[in-house]
Amino acid sequence: MKKILPTIALSSMLAIQANAVENPDFNYHVDNFADIEVLRYEVPGFKSLSLQQKLMLYYLSQAAQAGRDITWDQNGRYNLRLRPVLEYIYVNYDGNRDSNDFKAFEKYLKQVWFGNGIYHHYSNDKFTPEFSESFFNSEFAKIPESSLNLKDGESAADLQTLLAKVIFDPTFVPKKVSQDSSQDVVVNSSGNLYGEGVTQKDVEDYFNALKDPNDATPISYGLNSRVVKNNGKVEEEVYHLNGLYGPAISKIIYWLDMAKSVAENDAQREYITKLIDFYITGDLRLFDEYSILWAEDTKSDIDFVNGFIESYNDPLGMTGSWESYVNFKNREASARTEAISSNAQWFEDNSPINPVYRKPEVKGVSAKVITASFLGGDAFPATAIGINLPNANWIRAAHGSKSVTLENITEAYAMASKDNGFNEEFVIDKATSDMLDEWLYITDMLHTDLHECLGHASGRLAPGVDQDALKEHGSTLEEARADLFALYYLPDAKLQEIGVLSNPEAYKAEYYKYMLNGLMTQLNRIEPGKDVEEAHMRNRQLIAKWVLEKGKKDKVMELVKRNGKTYLKINDYKKMRSLIGQLLAEIQRIKSEGDYKAGNELVQKYAVKVDPKLHKEVLERYAGLNIPPYRGFLNPVYNPVKNDKGEIIDVTLDFTETYPEQMLRLSRDHSNL
């Protein structure tokens, strides 16, 4: 669970160095629907890469597309039944495409594409169709039976009835991931990580029986499997070549093998081989061996993530969603992260946490700024702006971790936010807005660097503590821990000493933006009457509300009214840092000791509930700005250039594909399940 997602972009994030944008005329905007905007991202520096490097990126991009259907199936058991039906109707519709029903149908399909299934990628709620059931039934009836991929014994009418229920019945499979700890989170989650009839107790009992509390190198049980019940017996369906998702995994292996043939060095070739071995067998010990080799390779320029990685879509935080990032190193920008990572031990030694929970020796922390060149699976279309892996705590302690900041993705968010009016509407005064304009971009980047590079890599568990002890709150509290670590160190003189931040007061820009987002502006992403569900949003609200409450007596920060509108006012940034350090110490203690009770109390008190009056106000103020709360990206199209002998002599990138064109092409060329 080591990922940082973007907050809502502020217009002040445009203070980007002029040479950071390769093409000032690049069109970032692609599509806009519902609460989503689809963007493009540039891939600066791609043209100057060697042919070997371009080939490797091309092969890895193919591997990133090959696993798409795995993500769709993990996100819901009906997704792969529904998608081809929706796409057939969309492509072959012969009626009025300006009609209300078709426009609503098109919007729904675009939402489903973006969510990799029928659930919103952030709220986890099932999409609500605005077209009529009669429209769907009428268009379904026009689909030839040969295009329906019916199961044995299933009729077209059976499939039509099922899919109509999936789309139109709000009580049927209503939510992908439930984090309501007052109920059985497995039973109340509609994702496809668990089979029918499986309960939370079934899963916990099954894996607890497998775990050895004395194992110094514990297996990440459940990472690559679906837990099911057969005749009342709990079993795992393991993801591997000859198991669940085998046809898609076969294609992934093929393209990874092609990438291995153009690897930059022996170390890279070795960890690709180990990853292929893991995909063939499903053996999690092999995945650990791959993770160690991957984390220790700091020399390769080309890098990638491909596998069952992040567990946000599992209500118990165990099973990894399939995802892929393909990238290459931004050498100039990496000087910043290398300066931070080379001082990892200093930051650990000076952390405000209990010394017993500090790492006496920080091993193998590496960090770099990368240029994302392809996104896949659960990392597409919505993506993180920073990642830190491996996730296994024992590997991080013994072998280190690798952190990356996706700077070209951050730049795309910032460039697409130009003159959006956010600061004018939500920032308390011009002086604060000017401060954000000048310092937010660099401090936001540093926050990501510190979060990923050091925050997730910091601290250690007490002996015998299960890394899954915090259960459904594990992701929220881990993200809070990393955010707090980054926030605590942003004001530190150490950043000036190592040359990554010139102004000792610059941190105030990130403090203001972070608290404003946690208390107010991220509420734009939540429907009226709903709780905060997503782990990153819970993390930010937990921190901001805790600091607001604990600093109330000294008026460290406050929400004030001006002309009938609510604004954040920060009165004492230094005391705010002290409070941040106190909360970091407590959350590290909770994690280190596996204190589920204390963690649950923190989350329930500060992270979940929403002030309905403030929520209504935020939604109304946002409505006047027309800023989509969510954004994601299309990938460039990789085009191999061949000579008359059929040999690839170059690879070029095409950025002209539209959103429907890319999604339909992916379904046409990469439907592997």
Coordinates of N, CA and C in Angstrom, one line a residue, residues 323-464:
E323 N -1.5 -4.3 -12.0 CA -1.2 -2.9 -12.5 C 0.2 -2.9 -13.2
S324 N 0.5 -1.9 -13.9 CA 1.8 -1.7 -14.5 C 2.1 -0.2 -14.7
Y325 N 3.4 0.1 -14.4 CA 4.0 1.4 -14.8 C 5.2 1.1 -15.6
V326 N 5.4 1.8 -16.7 CA 6.6 1.7 -17.5 C 7.2 3.1 -17.5
N327 N 8.5 3.2 -17.4 CA 9.1 4.5 -17.2 C 10.6 4.5 -17.5
F328 N 11.2 5.7 -17.6 CA 12.6 5.8 -17.6 C 13.1 7.0 -16.8
K329 N 14.3 7.0 -16.4 CA 14.8 8.0 -15.4 C 15.0 9.4 -16.0
N330 N 14.5 10.3 -15.2 CA 14.7 11.7 -15.5 C 16.0 12.1 -14.7
R331 N 17.1 12.1 -15.3 CA 18.4 12.2 -14.6 C 18.5 13.6 -13.9
E332 N 18.1 14.6 -14.6 CA 18.3 16.0 -14.1 C 17.5 16.2 -12.8
A333 N 16.2 15.8 -12.9 CA 15.3 16.0 -11.8 C 15.6 15.0 -10.6
S334 N 16.3 13.9 -10.9 CA 16.6 12.9 -9.9 C 17.6 13.3 -8.9
A335 N 18.3 14.4 -9.2 CA 19.3 14.9 -8.3 C 18.6 15.3 -6.9
R336 N 17.4 15.7 -7.0 CA 16.6 16.1 -5.8 C 16.3 14.9 -5.0
T337 N 15.8 13.8 -5.6 CA 15.4 12.7 -4.8 C 16.7 11.9 -4.3
E338 N 17.8 12.0 -5.1 CA 19.0 11.3 -4.7 C 19.6 12.0 -3.4
A339 N 19.5 13.3 -3.4 CA 19.9 14.1 -2.2 C 19.2 13.7 -1.0
I340 N 17.9 13.5 -1.1 CA 17.0 13.1 0.0 C 17.3 11.6 0.4
S341 N 17.4 10.7 -0.5 CA 17.6 9.3 -0.2 C 19.0 9.0 0.4
S342 N 20.0 9.8 0.0 CA 21.3 9.6 0.5 C 21.4 10.0 2.0
N343 N 20.4 10.8 2.4 CA 20.4 11.2 3.8 C 19.3 10.5 4.6
A344 N 18.9 9.3 4.1 CA 17.8 8.6 4.8 C 18.0 8.3 6.2
Q345 N 19.2 7.9 6.6 CA 19.5 7.6 8.0 C 19.3 8.8 8.9
W346 N 19.7 10.0 8.4 CA 19.6 11.2 9.2 C 18.1 11.4 9.5
F347 N 17.3 11.4 8.5 CA 15.9 11.6 8.7 C 15.3 10.6 9.6
E348 N 15.7 9.3 9.5 CA 15.2 8.3 10.4 C 15.6 8.6 11.8
D349 N 16.8 8.9 12.0 CA 17.4 9.1 13.4 C 16.7 10.3 14.1
N350 N 16.3 11.3 13.3 CA 15.7 12.5 13.9 C 14.2 12.6 13.8
S351 N 13.6 11.5 13.5 CA 12.1 11.4 13.4 C 11.5 11.5 14.8
P352 N 10.4 12.2 15.0 CA 9.8 12.4 16.3 C 9.1 11.2 16.9
I353 N 9.3 10.0 16.3 CA 8.7 8.8 16.8 C 9.5 8.2 18.0
N354 N 8.9 7.3 18.7 CA 9.6 6.6 19.7 C 10.9 5.9 19.1
P355 N 12.0 6.1 19.7 CA 13.3 5.6 19.1 C 13.2 4.1 18.9
V356 N 12.5 3.4 19.8 CA 12.4 1.9 19.6 C 11.8 1.5 18.3
Y357 N 11.0 2.4 17.7 CA 10.3 2.0 16.4 C 11.1 2.6 15.2
R358 N 12.2 3.3 15.5 CA 13.0 3.7 14.3 C 13.9 2.5 13.8
K359 N 14.3 2.6 12.6 CA 15.2 1.6 12.0 C 16.6 2.0 12.4
P360 N 17.3 1.1 13.1 CA 18.7 1.4 13.5 C 19.6 1.6 12.3
E361 N 19.2 0.9 11.2 CA 20.0 0.9 10.0 C 19.0 0.9 8.8
V362 N 19.0 2.1 8.1 CA 18.1 2.2 6.9 C 18.9 1.6 5.7
K363 N 18.3 0.6 5.1 CA 19.0 -0.1 4.0 C 18.4 0.2 2.7
G364 N 19.2 0.4 1.7 CA 18.8 0.3 0.3 C 17.7 1.3 -0.1
V365 N 17.6 2.4 0.5 CA 16.6 3.4 0.1 C 17.1 4.1 -1.1
S366 N 16.4 3.9 -2.2 CA 16.8 4.6 -3.5 C 15.6 5.4 -4.0
A367 N 15.8 6.5 -4.6 CA 14.7 7.3 -5.1 C 15.1 8.0 -6.4
K368 N 14.2 8.2 -7.3 CA 14.4 8.9 -8.5 C 13.2 9.5 -9.1
V369 N 13.4 10.5 -9.9 CA 12.3 11.1 -10.6 C 12.2 10.4 -12.0
I370 N 11.0 10.0 -12.4 CA 10.9 9.3 -13.6 C 10.0 10.0 -14.6
T371 N 10.1 9.6 -15.9 CA 9.2 10.0 -16.9 C 8.3 8.8 -17.2
A372 N 7.1 8.9 -16.9 CA 6.1 7.8 -17.2 C 6.0 7.7 -18.7
S373 N 6.1 6.5 -19.2 CA 5.9 6.3 -20.6 C 4.7 5.4 -21.0
F374 N 4.2 4.7 -20.0 CA 3.0 3.9 -20.2 C 2.4 3.5 -18.9
L375 N 1.0 3.4 -18.8 CA 0.3 3.1 -17.6 C -0.6 1.9 -18.0
G376 N -0.8 1.0 -17.0 CA -1.7 -0.1 -17.3 C -2.4 -0.7 -16.1
G377 N -3.5 -1.4 -16.4 CA -4.2 -2.1 -15.3 C -4.8 -1.1 -14.4
D378 N -4.6 -1.3 -13.1 CA -5.2 -0.4 -12.0 C -4.5 0.9 -12.0
A379 N -3.4 1.1 -12.7 CA -2.8 2.4 -12.8 C -3.2 3.2 -14.0
F380 N -4.3 2.8 -14.6 CA -4.8 3.4 -15.9 C -6.3 3.3 -15.9
P381 N -7.0 4.4 -16.3 CA -6.5 5.8 -16.7 C -6.1 6.6 -15.5
A382 N -6.7 6.4 -14.3 CA -6.3 7.1 -13.1 C -5.0 6.6 -12.6
T383 N -4.1 7.5 -12.2 CA -2.8 7.0 -11.8 C -2.3 7.8 -10.6
A384 N -1.3 7.2 -10.0 CA -0.6 7.9 -8.9 C 0.4 8.8 -9.4
I385 N 0.9 9.7 -8.5 CA 2.0 10.6 -8.9 C 3.3 10.2 -8.2
G386 N 3.2 9.2 -7.4 CA 4.4 8.6 -6.8 C 4.2 7.3 -6.2
I387 N 5.2 6.4 -6.3 CA 5.0 5.0 -5.7 C 6.3 4.7 -5.0
N388 N 6.1 3.8 -4.0 CA 7.2 3.2 -3.2 C 7.0 1.8 -3.0
L389 N 7.9 1.0 -3.5 CA 7.8 -0.5 -3.4 C 9.2 -1.1 -3.1
P390 N 9.2 -2.3 -2.6 CA 8.2 -3.3 -2.4 C 7.3 -3.0 -1.2
N391 N 6.2 -3.7 -1.1 CA 5.3 -3.5 0.0 C 5.6 -4.3 1.2
A392 N 6.3 -5.5 1.0 CA 6.6 -6.4 2.2 C 7.5 -5.7 3.2
N393 N 7.1 -5.6 4.4 CA 7.9 -4.9 5.4 C 9.3 -5.5 5.6
W394 N 9.3 -6.8 5.6 CA 10.6 -7.4 5.9 C 11.6 -7.2 4.8
I395 N 11.2 -7.1 3.5 CA 12.1 -6.8 2.4 C 12.5 -5.3 2.5
R396 N 11.6 -4.4 2.9 CA 12.0 -3.0 3.1 C 13.1 -2.9 4.1
A397 N 12.9 -3.6 5.2 CA 13.9 -3.5 6.4 C 15.2 -4.1 6.0
A398 N 15.2 -5.3 5.3 CA 16.5 -6.0 5.1 C 17.1 -5.6 3.8
H399 N 16.4 -5.2 2.8 CA 16.9 -4.9 1.4 C 16.6 -3.5 0.9
G400 N 15.8 -2.8 1.6 CA 15.5 -1.4 1.1 C 14.3 -1.4 0.2
S401 N 14.1 -0.2 -0.4 CA 12.9 0.1 -1.2 C 13.3 1.1 -2.3
K402 N 12.4 1.1 -3.3 CA 12.7 2.0 -4.4 C 11.5 3.0 -4.5
S403 N 11.8 4.3 -4.6 CA 10.7 5.3 -4.7 C 10.9 6.0 -6.0
V404 N 9.7 6.3 -6.6 CA 9.7 7.1 -7.8 C 8.7 8.2 -7.7
T405 N 9.0 9.3 -8.3 CA 8.1 10.4 -8.5 C 7.8 10.6 -10.0
L406 N 6.5 10.6 -10.4 CA 6.2 10.6 -11.8 C 6.0 12.1 -12.2
E407 N 7.1 12.8 -12.5 CA 7.1 14.2 -12.7 C 6.3 14.6 -13.9
N408 N 6.4 13.9 -15.0 CA 5.7 14.3 -16.2 C 4.1 14.2 -16.0
I409 N 3.7 13.3 -15.1 CA 2.3 13.2 -14.8 C 1.9 14.4 -13.9
T410 N 2.7 14.7 -13.0 CA 2.4 15.9 -12.1 C 2.4 17.2 -13.0
E411 N 3.3 17.3 -13.9 CA 3.3 18.5 -14.8 C 2.1 18.5 -15.7
A412 N 1.6 17.4 -16.1 CA 0.4 17.3 -16.9 C -0.8 17.8 -16.1
Y413 N -0.9 17.4 -14.9 CA -2.0 17.9 -14.0 C -1.9 19.4 -13.9
A414 N -0.7 19.9 -13.7 CA -0.5 21.3 -13.4 C -0.8 22.1 -14.7
M415 N -0.3 21.7 -15.8 CA -0.6 22.4 -17.1 C -2.1 22.4 -17.4
A416 N -2.7 21.3 -17.1 CA -4.2 21.3 -17.5 C -5.0 22.1 -16.5
S417 N -4.4 22.6 -15.4 CA -5.2 23.3 -14.4 C -5.0 24.8 -14.6
K418 N -4.4 25.2 -15.7 CA -4.1 26.7 -15.9 C -5.3 27.5 -15.8
D419 N -5.3 28.6 -15.0 CA -6.3 29.6 -14.9 C -7.7 29.0 -14.6
N420 N -7.7 28.0 -13.6 CA -9.0 27.4 -13.4 C -9.8 28.1 -12.3
G421 N -9.3 29.1 -11.7 CA -10.0 29.9 -10.7 C -10.1 29.3 -9.3
F422 N -9.4 28.2 -9.0 CA -9.4 27.6 -7.7 C -8.9 28.5 -6.6
N423 N -7.8 29.1 -6.8 CA -7.2 30.0 -5.7 C -8.1 31.1 -5.4
E424 N -8.7 31.7 -6.4 CA -9.6 32.9 -6.2 C -10.8 32.5 -5.4
E425 N -11.2 31.3 -5.5 CA -12.5 30.8 -4.8 C -12.2 30.3 -3.4
F426 N -11.1 29.6 -3.2 CA -10.9 28.9 -2.0 C -9.8 29.4 -1.1
V427 N -8.8 30.1 -1.6 CA -7.7 30.6 -0.8 C -8.0 31.9 -0.1
I428 N -7.7 32.0 1.2 CA -8.2 33.0 2.0 C -7.9 34.5 1.6
D429 N -6.7 34.7 1.1 CA -6.3 36.1 0.7 C -5.2 36.0 -0.4
K430 N -4.9 37.2 -0.9 CA -4.0 37.3 -2.0 C -2.6 36.9 -1.6
A431 N -2.2 37.3 -0.3 CA -0.8 37.0 0.1 C -0.6 35.5 0.2
T432 N -1.6 34.7 0.6 CA -1.5 33.3 0.7 C -1.5 32.7 -0.8
S433 N -2.4 33.3 -1.6 CA -2.4 32.8 -3.0 C -1.1 33.1 -3.7
D434 N -0.5 34.2 -3.4 CA 0.9 34.5 -4.0 C 1.9 33.5 -3.5
M435 N 1.8 33.2 -2.2 CA 2.8 32.2 -1.7 C 2.6 30.9 -2.4
L436 N 1.4 30.4 -2.6 CA 1.1 29.2 -3.3 C 1.7 29.3 -4.8
D437 N 1.5 30.4 -5.4 CA 2.0 30.5 -6.8 C 3.5 30.4 -6.9
E438 N 4.2 30.9 -5.9 CA 5.6 30.9 -5.9 C 6.2 29.6 -5.4
W439 N 5.6 28.9 -4.4 CA 6.3 27.8 -3.8 C 5.5 26.4 -3.8
L440 N 4.3 26.4 -4.2 CA 3.6 25.2 -4.1 C 4.1 24.1 -5.0
Y441 N 4.5 24.4 -6.2 CA 4.9 23.3 -7.1 C 6.1 22.5 -6.5
I442 N 7.1 23.3 -6.1 CA 8.3 22.6 -5.6 C 8.0 21.9 -4.3
T443 N 7.3 22.5 -3.4 CA 7.0 21.9 -2.1 C 6.1 20.7 -2.3
D444 N 5.1 20.8 -3.2 CA 4.3 19.6 -3.5 C 5.1 18.4 -4.0
M445 N 6.1 18.7 -4.9 CA 7.0 17.7 -5.4 C 7.8 17.1 -4.3
L446 N 8.3 18.0 -3.4 CA 9.1 17.5 -2.3 C 8.3 16.7 -1.3
H447 N 7.0 17.0 -1.1 CA 6.1 16.3 -0.3 C 6.0 14.8 -0.9
T448 N 5.8 14.7 -2.2 CA 5.7 13.4 -2.8 C 7.0 12.7 -2.6
D449 N 8.2 13.3 -2.8 CA 9.5 12.7 -2.7 C 9.6 12.1 -1.3
L450 N 9.4 13.0 -0.3 CA 9.6 12.6 1.1 C 8.6 11.5 1.5
H451 N 7.3 11.6 1.0 CA 6.3 10.6 1.3 C 6.7 9.2 0.8
E452 N 7.2 9.2 -0.5 CA 7.5 7.9 -1.1 C 8.9 7.4 -0.7
C453 N 9.9 8.3 -0.8 CA 11.2 7.9 -0.5 C 11.5 7.5 0.9
L454 N 11.0 8.3 1.8 CA 11.4 8.1 3.2 C 10.2 7.7 4.1
G455 N 9.0 8.3 3.9 CA 7.9 8.1 4.7 C 7.5 6.6 4.8
H456 N 7.3 6.0 3.6 CA 7.0 4.6 3.6 C 8.1 3.7 4.0
A457 N 9.3 4.2 3.8 CA 10.5 3.4 4.2 C 10.9 3.5 5.6
S458 N 10.2 4.4 6.4 CA 10.6 4.6 7.7 C 10.0 3.7 8.7
G459 N 10.5 3.7 9.9 CA 9.9 2.9 11.0 C 10.0 1.4 10.9
R460 N 9.6 0.7 11.9 CA 9.7 -0.8 11.9 C 8.6 -1.3 12.8
L461 N 8.2 -2.5 12.5 CA 7.2 -3.3 13.4 C 7.9 -3.8 14.6
A462 N 7.2 -3.9 15.7 CA 7.7 -4.6 16.8 C 7.8 -6.1 16.5
P463 N 8.7 -6.9 17.1 CA 8.8 -8.3 16.9 C 7.5 -9.0 17.0
G464 N 7.2 -9.9 16.0 CA 5.9 -10.7 16.1 C 4.7 -10.0 15.7

